[in-house]
Coordinates of C-alpha atoms in Angstrom, one line a residue:
X1 CA -97.2 -91.8 245.9
X2 CA -95.1 -91.2 242.5
X3 CA -92.9 -88.5 242.5
X4 CA -91.9 -86.9 238.9
X5 CA -88.5 -86.0 237.9
X6 CA -87.8 -83.8 234.7
X7 CA -84.4 -84.0 233.1
X8 CA -83.9 -82.7 229.7
X9 CA -87.7 -82.4 228.7
X10 CA -88.4 -86.0 229.7
X11 CA -91.1 -86.8 232.4
X12 CA -90.5 -90.1 234.5
X13 CA -92.4 -91.1 237.5
X14 CA -90.9 -93.0 240.1
X15 CA -91.8 -94.1 243.7
X16 CA -89.9 -92.3 246.5
X17 CA -88.1 -94.4 248.8
X18 CA -89.9 -94.8 252.1
X19 CA -88.9 -96.7 255.3
X20 CA -91.3 -99.3 256.4
X21 CA -91.8 -97.6 259.7
X22 CA -92.8 -94.0 257.9
X23 CA -95.0 -95.5 255.3
X24 CA -97.2 -97.4 258.1
X25 CA -96.8 -95.2 260.9
X26 CA -99.8 -92.6 260.7
X27 CA -101.9 -90.6 258.3
X28 CA -99.9 -87.3 259.0
X29 CA -97.0 -88.8 257.3
X30 CA -99.0 -89.6 254.0
X31 CA -100.3 -86.1 254.1
X32 CA -97.1 -84.3 254.4
X33 CA -95.4 -87.1 251.7
X34 CA -98.4 -85.7 249.2
X35 CA -97.4 -82.1 250.1
X36 CA -93.9 -83.1 249.1
X37 CA -95.0 -84.5 246.0
X38 CA -97.3 -81.5 245.0
X39 CA -94.5 -78.9 245.7
X40 CA -92.0 -81.0 243.6
X41 CA -94.7 -80.6 240.6
X42 CA -95.6 -77.4 241.3
X43 CA -93.3 -76.0 238.5
X44 CA -93.9 -78.8 236.0
X45 CA -97.2 -78.2 233.9
X46 CA -98.5 -81.5 232.7
X47 CA -101.2 -81.0 229.7
X48 CA -102.8 -83.3 227.1
X49 CA -103.0 -81.7 223.7
X50 CA -105.1 -84.5 222.1
X51 CA -107.1 -83.1 219.1
X52 CA -109.2 -85.9 218.7
X53 CA -110.7 -86.0 222.1
X54 CA -112.0 -82.7 221.7
X55 CA -115.0 -83.9 219.3
X56 CA -115.8 -87.5 220.5
X57 CA -118.3 -88.0 217.6
X58 CA -115.6 -88.2 214.8
X59 CA -113.3 -91.4 214.9
X60 CA -109.5 -90.0 215.3
X61 CA -107.9 -92.1 212.7
X62 CA -110.5 -91.7 209.7
X63 CA -108.6 -89.1 207.9
X64 CA -105.4 -90.6 208.5
X65 CA -105.4 -94.0 207.2
X66 CA -106.4 -94.6 203.2
X67 CA -108.7 -97.3 202.6
X68 CA -107.8 -100.0 200.3
X69 CA -111.1 -99.4 198.0
X70 CA -110.9 -98.1 194.5
X71 CA -113.1 -94.8 194.2
X72 CA -113.8 -95.3 190.6
X73 CA -114.9 -99.3 190.7
X74 CA -115.7 -99.7 194.2
X75 CA -113.3 -102.9 194.2
X76 CA -112.2 -103.8 197.8
X77 CA -110.3 -106.7 199.7
X78 CA -111.5 -110.1 198.9
X79 CA -111.8 -112.9 201.9
X80 CA -110.0 -116.1 200.8
X81 CA -108.4 -119.1 201.9
X82 CA -104.8 -119.9 202.0
X83 CA -104.4 -123.9 201.4
X84 CA -101.3 -125.4 202.3
X85 CA -100.0 -128.6 201.0
X86 CA -101.6 -130.7 203.7
X87 CA -104.9 -128.7 202.7
X88 CA -104.8 -127.0 205.9
X89 CA -106.8 -123.4 205.4
X90 CA -106.3 -120.4 206.9
X91 CA -108.1 -116.8 206.2
X92 CA -106.3 -114.2 204.1
X93 CA -107.2 -110.8 202.3
X94 CA -106.6 -110.4 198.6
X95 CA -106.2 -106.7 198.2
X96 CA -106.9 -104.6 195.2
X97 CA -103.9 -103.7 193.1
X98 CA -104.1 -100.1 193.9
X99 CA -101.6 -97.5 192.0
X100 CA -100.8 -93.9 192.3
X101 CA -101.3 -92.4 188.9
X102 CA -101.1 -88.9 187.4
X103 CA -103.7 -88.9 184.6
X104 CA -104.3 -86.1 182.0
X105 CA -107.6 -84.6 182.7
X106 CA -108.6 -83.0 179.3
X107 CA -111.3 -80.7 180.6
X108 CA -109.4 -79.3 183.6
X109 CA -106.3 -79.0 181.3
X110 CA -104.0 -80.2 183.9
X111 CA -102.8 -83.5 185.4
X112 CA -104.9 -85.1 188.3
X113 CA -103.1 -87.7 190.8
X114 CA -105.2 -90.6 191.6
X115 CA -105.0 -93.6 193.6
X116 CA -107.1 -96.3 191.6
X117 CA -107.1 -99.7 190.5
X118 CA -105.4 -101.1 187.5
X119 CA -108.9 -102.1 186.4
X120 CA -110.2 -98.7 186.8
X121 CA -107.0 -97.4 184.8
X122 CA -107.9 -99.8 181.9
X123 CA -111.5 -98.5 181.9
X124 CA -110.3 -94.9 182.0
X125 CA -108.1 -95.5 178.9
X126 CA -111.1 -97.2 177.2
X127 CA -113.9 -95.0 178.0
X128 CA -112.1 -91.4 179.2
X129 CA -111.7 -89.8 182.5
X130 CA -114.6 -87.6 182.4
X131 CA -117.1 -90.5 181.7
X132 CA -115.7 -92.8 184.3
X133 CA -115.5 -90.1 186.8
X134 CA -119.3 -88.9 186.2
X135 CA -120.4 -92.4 186.4
X136 CA -118.7 -93.2 189.7
X137 CA -119.9 -89.7 191.1
X138 CA -116.3 -88.4 191.7
X139 CA -115.7 -84.5 191.2
X140 CA -112.4 -84.1 189.8
X141 CA -112.2 -80.3 190.2
X142 CA -111.3 -80.8 194.0
X143 CA -108.5 -82.8 193.5

């Protein structure tokens, strides 16, 4: 049986000292030992407050981790080989050059902070933010 001790808000579990005669003597000592452990734990509330376990259909890290994909052009990482001098090939990823940029949105009369690739930035400079966002199907009013 593990015994819990609380010190300064930290909960740690450790095994209580049991002599060999007491541990192997009878079932009554095991029952009294369980009663001792539960009486020690009676004042401690152990709860698991994990919000992502409440709905098992949604993955827990989807909203936390930003993907390395440009929303305007759809560019994403490319798989490539890293070739050494001895022609030994190892797999590597070539990521997209994503940048956080504040771009003036003329229709909304405000700046919009976007995470986009440098290729999309050049396309926006050439065609305009409204045209590129409309082609990509992005609603800028939400951002």
